[in-house]
Amino acid sequence: MYRHLEHRLAERLRQCLERRYLGVALPKVVVEQPPKVELGDFAIPLFPFAKPLRSAPLKIAETIRAEIGSIEGIAEMQVAPPGYLNVRIDRAWLAAALAADRKAAPDLSHGKILVEHSSINPNKAAHIGHLRNAILGDTFVRMERYAGREVDVQNYIDNTGVQVADVVVGFTHLEKKSRAEIEALARQPRFDYYCWDLYARVSQWYAEDKQNLGTRLSTLHALEEGGNETAAIAELISTAVLRRHLETMDRLDIEYDFLPRESEILHLHFWDAAFTKLKEAGVLTFENEGKNKGCWVMRRAGTADVARPLSPAKAGSGKANGREVPDDSGDQLDDRIVAIPIRPGVDIRASEIAEENQKVIVRSNGTVGYVGKDIAYHMWKFGLLGRDFGYRKSYRYPNQHDCWISTSPDDKNAEPTHPHFGDVAEIYNVIDARQSEAQSTVIEALRGLGHDEAADHYTHFSYEMVALTPRCAAELGYTLSEEDKTRSYIEVSGRKGFGVKADDLLDQLIASAKNEVDSRHPQLPDDDRRQIATQIAIGALRYFMLKYTKPSVIAFDFKDALSFEGETGPYAQYAVVRATSIFRKAEIDPETFAQNLSGNVTVADLAKYLTEDGANEIWELWLGASKTSYIIDQCIATREPAYLAKHVFQLAQLFNTFYHGHPILSEPEETRKRFLLATVGVVRRELLRALAVMGISVPPVM
RNA sequence: GGGCCCGUAGCUCAAACGGAUAGAGCAUCGGAUUUCUAAUCCGAGGGUUGCAGGUUCGAUUCCUGCCGGGCCUACCA
């Protein structure tokens, strides 16, 4: 509603100015929201027009006001110093449209969207960092679907490599378990917790004696070779842990459509196809000398060569693994080439790319690195690779929705008929900010291949990490260094087992909510109370992860995360529950009522009650309720779901104030009572919608 | 060294394109209608937006330089 009105206003204003000032190049008309309702509903600053039109902003505003004529849905315009044109909406018009719930036709002309999120390494339990990722991703998916777009959700599974090998080492060497014993453990309810601890123990074991790293290396080789006991154990572990991740996310109503696995990208030789194309296009160059001698390299994204001496390369540490990035300073796999200091003044440009700007894609031993595989995978996403995965069903959600997983096409379980994944128009990769460089490299590779359009529709949906406050770390029983105690936050580390597990947090939230529900509604059956507590817990968690803007590091603290008061999910849920209880008491079904709002309140009544003295407060409520689509558009355009969280909170806040100040069922005047009920109905409907887009459902009572 | 991000109230965070008196929550203190449930509402205190310049009608926002903090920067996966 609000959205269409805004567009119409901007368009009419532009036309008006063009007519009045023929042949003058005009700046874009921006429509803002005045700081207070008393000033109006839209504000157009006219300062940018002063210079091109050679006229004072106030004068331009006056001209527009006099000449623009009438616009459907706009009641009046006022000129406000120092240079605004303030516009009032025709309140009855907007309210009637909102009551009728007229919807715009969805725009399906853009093609399919692919959102990749979660992408947790299948070697340990999911933690709060993964929760932020999955909740951001899932909410973005819901927003795009709300806007009418077709979306596929993928969760990339890095089931090969060091992090899985480490857990295998833990089982086979530290615990000396047989495959059958591991299989039995993998059937335990929280096998991922077991792996979490084991993973940390293995890291410790490596640190104790560097000799132990030999075991890791040989395990890794066995894994890569495949067809042996070690590979079978790795497969069984990663599959079991993946299943746990799917269950954990399912608790939060997060579902996936397809799980592409790195093992298939390897075995189906996606890379070979990509490699050929990359060489042909000259994206990769072969190094004949220098530190990267014998490698195929690419220019690091965002770098340009200038003839200047290099500073000696610094020895890095830590290790990355797939979508997850270094989480410690371990250097156990330290078999890299030691950087050779370069004398100042020496031109080291052995190839066209300065050494410091080279990103190794294919190693001198001929094997491809992570970024290379990612390039191939993204060519597949855009349908540019000429190869496809095999598919089979993997996980069925309680709502009967199937999640598919990649497999080899000649796998006997591969299904000949399957949904068509990949070959999409637009992609969003929800991956934290630490992966910016790798993501940019993939985009540049696509560009280098001549796929500019694909590159332009590739979005790294970047956000900052979740860290722990020192207090939180202490509560969890970790001993902190003096330095750590002074920090505002400390990075979590899966390798050290340092972090808050997703299921633990959810369990705590549910337990805490259950306590409240138990004391408030002792008469309800326990199952109902548990269900309500779960909804509240999910609401609290999802809201918590969404209320921070993406570039902000979340310094996690149980006190804030476990709060159900103030700016939280339960606050918004509670507003809806109060609205529902009004209807319950009135013995009106709120859904039926919402569907026939226009039949319950006339335009004349709306006009009367929304414009009388003191109506501003209620008008703000209608205005806020009309903004859902507008806000979601903003969120999509800026890729910032936090705006929706803010909006939901503000609307709930307005409603709570209204609820407190306006007794509804005891209202003596019948038409006014119906109007107030309509207000409650509209706000309730829009709050429920906005919350649903955030993945938050509302219990019947709280 | 280079790249990216952050610095706003005691704490945690907002402020879309530069706009009107920089806003919320938590915490603190003081209050609230026997009503549609107080997971609520009302009020109070709390700010030189890290520092210094610049751009302009106007800067928390853009530019430059400092200060402080974080992340990334391997032939790993």
PDB file of C-alpha atoms in Angstrom, chain A residues 239-349:
ATOM      1  CA  THR A 239      26.570 -38.111   7.010  1.00  0.00           C
ATOM      2  CA  ALA A 240      25.539 -38.581  10.637  1.00  0.00           C
ATOM      3  CA  VAL A 241      26.728 -35.117  11.655  1.00  0.00           C
ATOM      4  CA  LEU A 242      25.035 -33.556   8.629  1.00  0.00           C
ATOM      5  CA  ARG A 243      21.816 -35.215   9.704  1.00  0.00           C
ATOM      6  CA  ARG A 244      22.201 -33.639  13.122  1.00  0.00           C
ATOM      7  CA  HIS A 245      22.685 -30.213  11.540  1.00  0.00           C
ATOM      8  CA  LEU A 246      19.512 -30.667   9.508  1.00  0.00           C
ATOM      9  CA  GLU A 247      17.639 -31.609  12.678  1.00  0.00           C
ATOM     10  CA  THR A 248      19.007 -28.632  14.578  1.00  0.00           C
ATOM     11  CA  MET A 249      18.006 -26.219  11.830  1.00  0.00           C
ATOM     12  CA  ASP A 250      14.641 -27.907  11.484  1.00  0.00           C
ATOM     13  CA  ARG A 251      13.996 -26.998  15.114  1.00  0.00           C
ATOM     14  CA  LEU A 252      14.200 -23.387  13.927  1.00  0.00           C
ATOM     15  CA  ASP A 253      11.991 -24.027  10.889  1.00  0.00           C
ATOM     16  CA  ILE A 254      14.931 -23.760   8.534  1.00  0.00           C
ATOM     17  CA  GLU A 255      14.775 -26.075   5.524  1.00  0.00           C
ATOM     18  CA  TYR A 256      16.947 -26.726   2.509  1.00  0.00           C
ATOM     19  CA  ASP A 257      16.171 -27.909  -0.988  1.00  0.00           C
ATOM     20  CA  PHE A 258      19.532 -29.280  -2.002  1.00  0.00           C
ATOM     21  CA  LEU A 259      22.809 -30.282  -0.372  1.00  0.00           C
ATOM     22  CA  PRO A 260      25.685 -30.191  -2.859  1.00  0.00           C
ATOM     23  CA  ARG A 261      28.688 -32.028  -1.470  1.00  0.00           C
ATOM     24  CA  GLU A 262      32.318 -31.346  -2.116  1.00  0.00           C
ATOM     25  CA  SER A 263      32.953 -35.060  -2.605  1.00  0.00           C
ATOM     26  CA  GLU A 264      30.766 -35.002  -5.735  1.00  0.00           C
ATOM     27  CA  ILE A 265      32.385 -31.850  -7.046  1.00  0.00           C
ATOM     28  CA  LEU A 266      35.627 -33.810  -6.761  1.00  0.00           C
ATOM     29  CA  HIS A 267      34.485 -37.152  -8.112  1.00  0.00           C
ATOM     30  CA  LEU A 268      32.413 -35.738 -10.969  1.00  0.00           C
ATOM     31  CA  HIS A 269      35.460 -33.738 -12.074  1.00  0.00           C
ATOM     32  CA  PHE A 270      33.689 -30.405 -12.100  1.00  0.00           C
ATOM     33  CA  TRP A 271      37.099 -28.872 -11.782  1.00  0.00           C
ATOM     34  CA  ASP A 272      38.467 -30.400 -14.981  1.00  0.00           C
ATOM     35  CA  ALA A 273      35.710 -28.778 -16.994  1.00  0.00           C
ATOM     36  CA  ALA A 274      36.271 -25.450 -15.271  1.00  0.00           C
ATOM     37  CA  PHE A 275      40.058 -25.679 -15.582  1.00  0.00           C
ATOM     38  CA  THR A 276      39.910 -26.038 -19.352  1.00  0.00           C
ATOM     39  CA  LYS A 277      37.708 -22.983 -19.699  1.00  0.00           C
ATOM     40  CA  LEU A 278      39.790 -20.933 -17.271  1.00  0.00           C
ATOM     41  CA  LYS A 279      42.996 -21.698 -19.148  1.00  0.00           C
ATOM     42  CA  GLU A 280      41.415 -20.922 -22.510  1.00  0.00           C
ATOM     43  CA  ALA A 281      40.160 -17.593 -21.258  1.00  0.00           C
ATOM     44  CA  GLY A 282      43.544 -16.723 -19.810  1.00  0.00           C
ATOM     45  CA  VAL A 283      42.141 -16.299 -16.329  1.00  0.00           C
ATOM     46  CA  LEU A 284      44.815 -18.627 -14.988  1.00  0.00           C
ATOM     47  CA  THR A 285      48.488 -18.222 -15.720  1.00  0.00           C
ATOM     48  CA  PHE A 286      51.257 -20.721 -15.163  1.00  0.00           C
ATOM     49  CA  GLU A 287      54.181 -19.596 -13.021  1.00  0.00           C
ATOM     50  CA  ASN A 288      57.654 -20.530 -14.229  1.00  0.00           C
ATOM     51  CA  GLU A 289      59.545 -19.129 -11.318  1.00  0.00           C
ATOM     52  CA  GLY A 290      59.326 -17.575  -7.902  1.00  0.00           C
ATOM     53  CA  LYS A 291      57.622 -18.866  -4.842  1.00  0.00           C
ATOM     54  CA  ASN A 292      54.638 -20.116  -6.818  1.00  0.00           C
ATOM     55  CA  LYS A 293      56.735 -21.879  -9.442  1.00  0.00           C
ATOM     56  CA  GLY A 294      54.805 -24.681 -11.083  1.00  0.00           C
ATOM     57  CA  CYS A 295      51.399 -23.392  -9.975  1.00  0.00           C
ATOM     58  CA  TRP A 296      48.438 -22.049 -11.897  1.00  0.00           C
ATOM     59  CA  VAL A 297      47.615 -18.705 -10.355  1.00  0.00           C
ATOM     60  CA  MET A 298      44.979 -16.027 -10.602  1.00  0.00           C
ATOM     61  CA  ARG A 299      45.099 -12.374  -9.831  1.00  0.00           C
ATOM     62  CA  ARG A 300      43.919 -11.705  -6.327  1.00  0.00           C
ATOM     63  CA  ALA A 301      40.658  -9.763  -6.467  1.00  0.00           C
ATOM     64  CA  GLY A 302      40.994  -6.044  -6.035  1.00  0.00           C
ATOM     65  CA  THR A 303      44.718  -5.895  -6.730  1.00  0.00           C
ATOM     66  CA  ALA A 304      46.581  -4.135  -9.493  1.00  0.00           C
ATOM     67  CA  ASP A 305      50.268  -4.373 -10.114  1.00  0.00           C
ATOM     68  CA  VAL A 306      52.577  -1.446  -9.704  1.00  0.00           C
ATOM     69  CA  ALA A 307      56.308  -1.723 -10.192  1.00  0.00           C
ATOM     70  CA  ARG A 308      57.621  -1.637  -6.681  1.00  0.00           C
ATOM     71  CA  PRO A 309      59.619  -3.834  -4.385  1.00  0.00           C
ATOM     72  CA  LEU A 310      57.862  -6.324  -2.212  1.00  0.00           C
ATOM     73  CA  SER A 311      58.013  -6.467   1.486  1.00  0.00           C
ATOM     74  CA  PRO A 312      59.054  -9.872   2.737  1.00  0.00           C
ATOM     75  CA  ALA A 313      56.026 -12.116   2.862  1.00  0.00           C
ATOM     76  CA  LYS A 314      54.838 -12.668   6.342  1.00  0.00           C
ATOM     77  CA  ALA A 315      54.420 -16.191   7.588  1.00  0.00           C
ATOM     78  CA  GLY A 316      50.737 -16.755   8.172  1.00  0.00           C
ATOM     79  CA  SER A 317      49.135 -19.296  10.411  1.00  0.00           C
ATOM     80  CA  GLY A 318      45.814 -20.951  10.974  1.00  0.00           C
ATOM     81  CA  LYS A 319      43.856 -22.885   8.439  1.00  0.00           C
ATOM     82  CA  ALA A 320      40.683 -22.535   6.568  1.00  0.00           C
ATOM     83  CA  ASN A 321      38.271 -25.257   5.687  1.00  0.00           C
ATOM     84  CA  GLY A 322      35.527 -24.765   3.177  1.00  0.00           C
ATOM     85  CA  ARG A 323      32.931 -22.169   4.039  1.00  0.00           C
ATOM     86  CA  GLU A 324      34.321 -21.996   7.521  1.00  0.00           C
ATOM     87  CA  VAL A 325      37.434 -20.008   8.104  1.00  0.00           C
ATOM     88  CA  PRO A 326      40.416 -20.193  10.435  1.00  0.00           C
ATOM     89  CA  ASP A 327      39.382 -20.300  14.008  1.00  0.00           C
ATOM     90  CA  ASP A 328      42.678 -20.660  15.756  1.00  0.00           C
ATOM     91  CA  SER A 329      46.379 -20.080  15.395  1.00  0.00           C
ATOM     92  CA  GLY A 330      47.305 -23.723  15.057  1.00  0.00           C
ATOM     93  CA  ASP A 331      50.108 -24.448  12.618  1.00  0.00           C
ATOM     94  CA  GLN A 332      50.033 -28.209  12.677  1.00  0.00           C
ATOM     95  CA  LEU A 333      49.915 -28.566   8.927  1.00  0.00           C
ATOM     96  CA  ASP A 334      52.957 -26.433   8.465  1.00  0.00           C
ATOM     97  CA  ASP A 335      54.315 -27.924   5.299  1.00  0.00           C
ATOM     98  CA  ARG A 336      54.072 -24.772   3.264  1.00  0.00           C
ATOM     99  CA  ILE A 337      56.999 -23.264   1.445  1.00  0.00           C
ATOM    100  CA  VAL A 338      58.816 -20.789   3.612  1.00  0.00           C
ATOM    101  CA  ALA A 339      58.609 -17.333   2.126  1.00  0.00           C
ATOM    102  CA  ILE A 340      61.834 -16.102   0.643  1.00  0.00           C
ATOM    103  CA  PRO A 341      62.715 -12.561   1.654  1.00  0.00           C
ATOM    104  CA  ILE A 342      63.139 -10.362  -1.354  1.00  0.00           C
ATOM    105  CA  ARG A 343      65.775  -7.704  -1.521  1.00  0.00           C
ATOM    106  CA  PRO A 344      64.460  -4.170  -1.784  1.00  0.00           C
ATOM    107  CA  GLY A 345      64.600  -2.746  -5.272  1.00  0.00           C
ATOM    108  CA  VAL A 346      64.430  -6.081  -7.037  1.00  0.00           C
ATOM    109  CA  ASP A 347      61.724  -6.377  -9.645  1.00  0.00           C
ATOM    110  CA  ILE A 348      60.057  -9.659  -8.853  1.00  0.00           C
ATOM    111  CA  ARG A 349      57.411  -9.616 -11.544  1.00  0.00           C
TER     112      ARG A 349
END
